[in-house]
Amino acid sequence: MIKSISKVIDSWGGSSYFLVKEIENGKNIVNEWKEKGGTVIHLTMYGININDLQDKLDKIKYPLLIIIGAEKVEGWYYHNVDYNIAIGNQPHSEVAALAIFLDRIYKGRELYMEFGDAKIKILPQNAGKKVIRNG
Amino acid sequence: MIKSISKVIDSWGGSSYFLVKEIENGKNIVNEWKEKGGTVIHLTMYGININDLQDKLDKIKYPLLIIIGAEKVEGWYYHNVDYNIAIGNQPHSEVAALAIFLDRIYKGRELYMEFGDAKIKILPQNAGKKVIRNG
C-alpha cells in the first residue's frame, strides 16, 4: 500500500506535502494532537451528520487530525476524539467520506491544488485526454 | 458484487430506489438517454474541473446518467457524453468522485436520505454507536 502511494506521488507530485507511514499506536497520536491544541475528528456513520455541524466546522481549530477506519474502530476513539462526524448515517465508502469532508472544509479549493514536483499534469478538456509530461 | 450490494440494500433499505444490474452495451444506454432528453455525465480526471461548471450544473436537464470508469474508459464515451467532469485533475477514487458530484448537485440533502424499508437505522451520536433494528 505504501509502495503504491509512493509511486503515485512520484508521478503526480506532492512529495513534500504527503507523508505516508505505518504507526504502532494511533491512540498516542490522538492524545498528542489534542495536547498540542489541534482538533481530532473521527469520520463514522454513527456520528453527527456533517450537515448539522457546518457552523462548528467553520470555526474549528487547526491543525486537524482526521481518523477514518475500515470495518472496526475501537470504542476508545469514539470517546476520545473531539468530533464523531457522519457523512450520512448509512453505510458508505471511507474514501468517499474523507473526500466529502475535505470538500466541505476547503469549500472546493482542494480541487485546484497543484504540486510543483509533478511529472505528469492534465490539461482539462471538454472531451478526450490531454497529458503534459515534465521530464 | 451484485450479491453484496443486494445484502446492503436488504439491511439498510432502498429496494425500490436502487436497481443494480449488469449490462452488455453501455453505449446503447448513453444514446437512449440522450434521445429521451436526459443529460449524460462522465466523471473523469481528464475533464473540466467541477468547480468551473457549478453554474451549468445548477441548470442541468434531469434525469442524469452518470458514468464512472475504473482503469480504462473507451474514447467513445469521452466524445459522446454531454459533460466530462473532473473532480480535480489528479488521480482519485471513482467512488469519491461520485460522492462529491452527488454532494454538489444535491447540496448535502442526500445525507439526510432515509429508506422506509430499512431494517437497520442509526441514531446519530456525539460519541459511541446507537443502532435501531426494525424486525
Coordinates of C-alpha atoms in Angstrom, one line a residue:
Chain A
M1 CA 0.0 0.0 0.0
I2 CA 2.8 2.5 1.0
K3 CA 4.7 1.4 -2.1
S4 CA 1.7 2.1 -4.5
I5 CA 1.1 5.5 -2.8
S6 CA 4.8 6.4 -3.3
K7 CA 4.5 5.6 -6.9
V8 CA 1.5 7.9 -7.4
I9 CA 3.3 10.7 -5.6
D10 CA 6.4 10.2 -7.7
S11 CA 4.4 10.7 -10.9
W12 CA 1.8 13.3 -9.7
G13 CA 3.8 15.2 -7.2
G14 CA 3.3 16.1 -3.5
S15 CA 6.4 14.5 -2.0
S16 CA 6.8 17.4 0.4
Y17 CA 3.1 17.6 1.1
F18 CA 2.2 14.0 1.8
L19 CA 3.8 11.8 4.4
V20 CA 2.8 8.2 4.4
K21 CA 3.8 5.9 7.3
E22 CA 2.6 2.9 9.3
I23 CA 2.4 3.5 13.0
E24 CA 2.1 1.2 16.0
N25 CA -0.1 3.2 18.3
G26 CA -2.8 5.5 17.0
K27 CA -4.0 6.5 20.4
N28 CA -0.7 8.3 21.2
I29 CA -1.2 10.4 18.1
V30 CA -4.7 11.4 19.2
N31 CA -3.5 12.3 22.7
E32 CA -0.5 14.3 21.4
W33 CA -2.7 16.1 18.8
K34 CA -5.1 17.3 21.5
E35 CA -2.3 18.3 23.9
K36 CA -0.9 20.5 21.1
G37 CA -4.2 22.2 20.7
G38 CA -5.3 20.6 17.4
T39 CA -8.7 19.1 16.7
V40 CA -9.3 15.3 16.3
I41 CA -12.1 14.2 14.0
H42 CA -13.4 10.7 13.5
L43 CA -15.4 10.1 10.4
T44 CA -18.0 7.4 11.2
M45 CA -21.6 6.7 10.1
Y46 CA -22.5 6.6 13.8
G47 CA -21.7 10.2 14.4
I48 CA -23.4 13.6 13.9
N49 CA -24.4 14.4 10.3
I50 CA -21.9 16.8 8.8
N51 CA -24.7 19.0 7.6
D52 CA -25.6 19.7 11.2
L53 CA -22.0 20.7 12.1
Q54 CA -21.2 23.1 9.3
D55 CA -21.2 26.2 11.7
K56 CA -18.8 24.4 14.0
L57 CA -16.5 23.3 11.2
D58 CA -16.2 26.8 10.0
K59 CA -14.7 27.8 13.4
I60 CA -12.7 24.6 14.1
K61 CA -9.2 24.8 15.5
Y62 CA -6.5 23.7 13.1
P63 CA -4.5 21.5 12.6
L64 CA -6.9 18.7 12.1
L65 CA -6.3 15.0 12.6
I66 CA -8.8 13.0 10.7
I67 CA -9.4 9.4 11.6
I68 CA -11.1 7.0 9.2
G69 CA -11.5 3.3 9.9
A70 CA -12.4 0.3 7.9
E71 CA -14.5 -2.4 9.4
K72 CA -14.0 -1.9 13.1
V73 CA -12.7 1.1 15.0
E74 CA -12.1 0.6 18.8
G75 CA -14.6 2.3 21.1
W76 CA -11.8 4.3 22.6
Y77 CA -11.6 6.5 19.5
Y78 CA -15.3 7.4 19.7
H79 CA -14.9 8.7 23.2
N80 CA -11.6 10.4 22.9
V81 CA -11.9 12.4 19.6
D82 CA -13.3 15.9 19.5
Y83 CA -16.0 15.1 16.9
N84 CA -17.5 12.0 15.5
I85 CA -18.8 13.1 12.2
A86 CA -21.1 11.2 9.9
I87 CA -21.1 11.8 6.1
G88 CA -24.6 10.5 6.4
N89 CA -25.8 7.7 8.8
Q90 CA -25.8 4.9 6.2
P91 CA -23.0 2.6 5.1
H92 CA -20.6 4.3 2.7
S93 CA -17.0 4.3 1.4
E94 CA -14.5 5.7 3.9
V95 CA -12.6 7.2 1.0
A96 CA -15.7 9.0 -0.2
A97 CA -16.4 10.2 3.4
L98 CA -12.9 11.8 3.6
A99 CA -13.4 13.3 0.1
I100 CA -16.7 15.0 1.1
F101 CA -15.3 16.1 4.4
L102 CA -12.3 17.8 2.7
D103 CA -14.6 19.3 0.0
R104 CA -16.7 20.8 2.8
I105 CA -13.9 22.3 4.8
Y106 CA -11.9 23.5 1.9
K107 CA -15.0 24.6 0.0
G108 CA -13.8 23.1 -3.3
R109 CA -10.4 24.8 -3.3
E110 CA -8.7 21.4 -2.9
L111 CA -9.7 20.6 -6.5
Y112 CA -7.4 23.3 -7.8
M113 CA -4.3 22.1 -5.9
E114 CA -1.2 21.6 -7.9
F115 CA 2.2 20.1 -6.9
G116 CA 5.4 21.7 -8.3
D117 CA 7.2 18.3 -8.4
A118 CA 4.6 16.6 -10.6
K119 CA 6.0 14.8 -13.6
I120 CA 2.6 14.4 -15.1
K121 CA -0.1 17.0 -15.4
I122 CA -3.6 17.0 -17.0
L123 CA -4.8 19.8 -19.2
P124 CA -8.6 19.8 -18.6
Q125 CA -10.6 19.0 -21.8
N126 CA -14.2 19.1 -22.8
A127 CA -13.6 15.8 -24.5
G128 CA -10.7 13.5 -24.7
K129 CA -7.4 13.4 -22.7
K130 CA -4.5 15.8 -22.7
V131 CA -1.5 14.9 -20.5
I132 CA 1.7 17.0 -20.1
R133 CA 4.9 15.3 -19.0
N134 CA 7.7 17.1 -17.4
G135 CA 11.0 15.3 -17.8
Chain B
M1 CA -20.6 -7.6 -6.4
I2 CA -24.4 -7.5 -7.2
K3 CA -24.9 -10.0 -4.3
S4 CA -23.1 -7.9 -1.8
I5 CA -25.0 -4.7 -2.9
S6 CA -28.3 -6.6 -2.5
K7 CA -27.3 -7.6 1.0
V8 CA -26.6 -4.0 2.0
I9 CA -30.0 -2.9 0.5
D10 CA -31.7 -5.7 2.3
S11 CA -30.4 -4.4 5.7
W12 CA -30.3 -0.6 5.0
G13 CA -33.3 -0.2 2.7
G14 CA -33.7 1.4 -0.7
S15 CA -35.0 -1.7 -2.6
S16 CA -37.4 0.5 -4.7
Y17 CA -34.8 3.2 -5.1
F18 CA -31.8 1.3 -6.3
L19 CA -31.6 -1.0 -9.3
V20 CA -28.4 -2.9 -9.7
K21 CA -27.8 -4.8 -12.9
E22 CA -25.1 -5.9 -15.3
I23 CA -25.4 -4.7 -18.9
E24 CA -23.8 -5.7 -22.2
N25 CA -23.7 -2.5 -24.0
G26 CA -23.2 0.8 -22.2
K27 CA -23.2 2.8 -25.4
N28 CA -26.8 2.0 -26.1
I29 CA -27.8 3.4 -22.7
V30 CA -25.9 6.6 -23.4
N31 CA -27.6 7.0 -26.8
E32 CA -31.1 6.2 -25.4
W33 CA -30.6 8.6 -22.5
K34 CA -29.8 11.5 -24.8
E35 CA -32.6 10.7 -27.2
K36 CA -35.0 10.9 -24.2
G37 CA -33.7 14.3 -23.3
G38 CA -31.6 13.5 -20.2
T39 CA -28.0 14.5 -19.6
V40 CA -25.1 12.2 -19.7
I41 CA -22.1 12.9 -17.5
H42 CA -18.8 11.2 -17.4
L43 CA -16.7 11.7 -14.3
T44 CA -13.0 11.7 -15.3
M45 CA -9.9 13.3 -14.1
Y46 CA -9.3 14.4 -17.8
G47 CA -12.4 16.6 -17.8
I48 CA -13.4 20.1 -16.8
N49 CA -13.0 20.9 -13.1
I50 CA -16.4 20.6 -11.4
N51 CA -15.7 24.0 -9.7
D52 CA -15.8 25.6 -13.1
L53 CA -19.1 24.0 -14.0
Q54 CA -21.2 24.8 -11.0
D55 CA -23.5 27.3 -12.8
K56 CA -24.1 24.8 -15.6
L57 CA -24.8 22.0 -13.1
D58 CA -27.5 24.2 -11.4
K59 CA -29.4 24.4 -14.7
I60 CA -28.7 20.8 -16.0
K61 CA -31.5 18.8 -17.5
Y62 CA -32.6 15.8 -15.5
P63 CA -32.6 12.8 -15.4
L64 CA -28.8 12.4 -15.2
L65 CA -26.9 9.4 -16.3
I66 CA -23.5 9.4 -14.6
I67 CA -20.7 7.2 -15.9
I68 CA -17.7 6.4 -13.8
G69 CA -15.0 4.0 -15.0
A70 CA -12.2 2.2 -13.4
E71 CA -8.8 1.9 -15.2
K72 CA -9.8 2.4 -18.8
V73 CA -12.8 4.0 -20.3
E74 CA -13.2 3.8 -24.1
G75 CA -12.6 7.0 -26.0
W76 CA -16.1 6.8 -27.4
Y77 CA -17.6 7.9 -24.1
Y78 CA -15.4 11.0 -23.8
H79 CA -16.8 12.2 -27.2
N80 CA -20.5 11.1 -26.8
V81 CA -21.4 12.3 -23.3
D82 CA -22.7 15.8 -22.6
Y83 CA -20.1 16.6 -20.0
N84 CA -16.7 15.2 -19.0
I85 CA -16.4 16.4 -15.4
A86 CA -13.2 16.3 -13.3
I87 CA -13.4 16.1 -9.5
G88 CA -10.0 17.6 -9.8
N89 CA -7.4 16.7 -12.4
Q90 CA -5.4 14.4 -10.3
P91 CA -5.8 10.6 -9.7
H92 CA -8.6 9.9 -7.3
S93 CA -11.1 7.3 -6.2
E94 CA -14.0 7.0 -8.6
V95 CA -16.3 6.3 -5.6
A96 CA -15.1 9.6 -4.0
A97 CA -15.7 11.4 -7.3
L98 CA -19.3 10.2 -7.4
A99 CA -19.8 11.1 -3.8
I100 CA -18.6 14.7 -4.3
F101 CA -20.5 15.0 -7.5
L102 CA -23.8 14.0 -5.8
D103 CA -23.0 16.2 -2.8
R104 CA -22.6 19.2 -5.1
I105 CA -25.7 18.6 -7.1
Y106 CA -27.9 17.7 -4.1
K107 CA -26.2 20.4 -1.9
G108 CA -25.9 18.0 1.0
R109 CA -29.5 16.9 1.1
E110 CA -28.6 13.3 0.1
L111 CA -27.0 12.9 3.5
Y112 CA -30.5 13.1 5.1
M113 CA -32.0 10.4 2.9
E114 CA -33.9 7.6 4.6
F115 CA -35.5 4.5 3.3
G116 CA -38.8 3.2 4.6
D117 CA -37.8 -0.4 4.1
A118 CA -34.6 -0.2 6.2
K119 CA -34.2 -3.0 8.8
I120 CA -31.4 -1.1 10.5
K121 CA -31.1 2.6 11.3
I122 CA -28.5 4.6 13.1
L123 CA -29.4 7.2 15.7
P124 CA -26.6 9.9 15.4
Q125 CA -24.5 10.2 18.5
N126 CA -21.8 12.6 19.7
A127 CA -19.9 9.5 20.9
G128 CA -20.5 5.8 20.6
K129 CA -22.9 3.8 18.5
K130 CA -26.7 3.6 18.5
V131 CA -28.4 1.2 16.1
I132 CA -32.2 0.6 15.9
R133 CA -33.4 -2.6 14.4
N134 CA -36.9 -2.9 12.8
G135 CA -37.9 -6.6 12.9

